[in-house]
Amino acid sequence: MTPRRFQMNTRPATRSARPRGFSLLEALIAVVVLSTGLLALAALQSAMIRSSVDARIRSSASAAAVAVLEDLRAGGYQAIPTGANTVDVAAENYIIPDPAAAGGFTITYNSQAWFDNGGTFVTALPPGAPPPLAEFKQIDITVGWTDPYGSGQRSLVLSDLIGPLGASLTSPDLSQLGSTLNNQRPIVITQNPEGPGVIPIATGDGSETAATNPKPVIVSQGQNNTIIETRFNILNFSGAGTGDPNLVQIQKRVETSVVACRCALGAGNSLTGVFSAQFRPTYWDGSRYIPPAPTNAQPPAGPAPSGQGNNALVQSQLCTDCCRDHHDSASDIIKFDPFRAGAHQHYKLSGSTLVLAGGTDQYIEACRLIRVDGLWRVASDLNNEFFGLLKTSAVAGVPAQSPVPDPVAVTSYANFVLGALDAEFVDQMPANLATLYASNGLEDPASISITRNAGDFRWLHARGLFIDHLEQPALDAIATQRSECGSTRDCILPFVPFTTINLTELAEWSESRANVIDVLKGAGSIFGDPLDPKRGRVRALAGAGDGVIADAIANIGRSNAGLAIFVPVDPDDAAGALSDAQTFRVGTGSGPPPTSGESFNVALGNLAQIGDGSSGNDPLVASRVGTSVNDCGPVGLDTASLRDYRCATNSPLNLPASVVVSNYNGQATVTERVTCTDGNKAGDDIIDRPVCQNYRVDSVTLNGSAVNGPFPATAAVGLRAESTEVSFGSLAPEDNIVIRFALEGETRPAVLDCKVTGQGRIQSITFAACP
């Protein structure tokens, strides 16, 4: 065995002799890198400062350009010069040049007018071209400055289009309206509003005004529809200049809504936010309906609580404004109801009687609202100056078979309106409107023949003329026109707030003899189609006799409640109801019955219902000549001390005859203290109550000579249907009979039901009807 040999290494282990740390070269490289970064940061900071200054200059330049643009817009469309223009910066104190811009700003602009020449925009209209359908001016504004960092001239360009819309931010010169005032309104071309139920009235200078047909705003709940508003627009317009008569240019639009509301006294404190601010009325100032003035007062009322379930009260949201604002005090100069005779008080309904509201009572109200600057505002109340029926169009020779007004009647009505306006505002000598209406042939036809055929319907058209109460600003504008322009229609009428409205579907219709004719009364809530009205359609009943006549009667309130299809809201409103009637004569189906063509006249006087403006309560008159009995039709309006009737006969006159007068006993209303009991509670209050009036024939004249009496009642003595027959030895054609009455006595009907409050006030009361 060979032994192994072990050898020991005695040399120590080797280690690196190089010391730890940075070398000089490494330090030099680090210094170079750091210096490069610092230099880059310095350059970046310089660029950031330069960009910030440039942005600030551009912002100032933009503000300067906008200021120039708004200055041009405010100066008026026609005043904007075309071509190249330079702005005197030193004179424009609203432009503050940025101090960083060396030398400040220089501002120039170029303006170019463009015109629509039949669908193509051109910079100038060719000779003989019609007025443009639209036009505008293109404005290019250049703001220049010297770059403070030596980059030469810099600039910013702002471009915009300016049209006639709102070209003047100040009030226009009213003395020039309708004559030479530059058109500064938007150019709106639309279909001609003239059509069935719309009658434009020419106000001069090629302009017309018309009201659209009223339409309802309806809320549906289950199977029930509720009318909460009546809306229509009043348009001022002229020819569009296109040669197309079906197109017009709208100059002004007055959006109108009429609402009927139930309000609650004391509920104004529940209104919050913007709804809690009360305003005075908007009114016509001679050029527009102005924004209303705030009152800074707590509203005295608000809309009545809506309730729930089947008893929920459905009314317009506009009732918040109506209930909150429609209040006048004795110190108010401009009032919501300038036509009211006394103080502005509010009334509630007790049965069918108006009773003064107090405390926290709910009351009834009706308001006209007009959209002013985009917001609905409560306006001063409407006033119907005249209400009448227009002749409707014949079809195949059959009269009144279309609901559209007869073209000749439309022209005559426009002449009537202009005559009424000329008399009051141009000549300042108001005319008798009833006489003016008749003199324009608008009482035609005196009667309409109608057959008993089941499908023979005749149509009526009702119309109202509305003129606002003129406040002092409007009166001043008219006075200025009168002195500077002259007392002519073209000068004055553009400043008068008037319109004429189709009231056929807003009027209340009835018949003088319900067993002779029937008038469609529009129980449904949907209306607004002038070719298919839901009111004013007449038919003869199958049982009506040949030659029998009856009146279709239209009534409407004078103010807001009438257009809202609502009950009168105060005694003045109730007393101011307007009425007109159309006589119908029943035939066999082939035209009216034969007649000799001989007639005579009867006039009634000294009755409370004569001359009250409502023909619906007038007495009935009939004639008896030999074996022929005919009704006599009323003539004209019930606005005079005598009510006139025309009696036609089926046999020749110069025979013994008699006149039968009936339904002359009536009912009046008196305000007096009334006491009643409600169980064990006694009530005492001053209210309006009915009074039954009993009349007798007092005197009769024939052609001015007295006819010997007495004239006792012959049937239904003491009742409302009481009649008296007056006999004559002989009546000749065109004889004139005058029958006058005397009040024989009054009775007060009994109280049927009475509700009394805990304070002893009468809450509601029902009286018996006059017999």
XYZ file of N, CA and C in Angstrom, residues 23-33:
33
model
N -14.685 57.805 -8.525
C -13.465 58.305 -9.135
C -13.705 59.733 -9.621
N -12.703 60.458 -9.947
C -12.808 61.819 -10.466
C -13.587 61.838 -11.777
N -13.407 60.843 -12.595
C -14.105 60.787 -13.879
C -15.612 60.680 -13.671
N -16.002 59.789 -12.701
C -17.426 59.629 -12.421
C -18.037 60.938 -11.936
N -17.354 61.645 -11.130
C -17.866 62.927 -10.609
C -18.039 63.927 -11.741
N -17.106 63.953 -12.652
C -17.210 64.888 -13.769
C -18.427 64.572 -14.635
N -18.670 63.273 -14.870
C -19.838 62.881 -15.683
C -21.136 63.293 -14.996
N -21.210 63.106 -13.682
C -22.426 63.476 -12.945
C -22.680 64.969 -13.024
N -21.632 65.759 -12.924
C -21.786 67.216 -13.012
C -22.316 67.618 -14.387
N -21.864 66.977 -15.431
C -22.328 67.302 -16.780
C -23.806 66.985 -16.930
N -24.221 65.809 -16.435
C -25.641 65.425 -16.554
C -26.538 66.404 -15.773
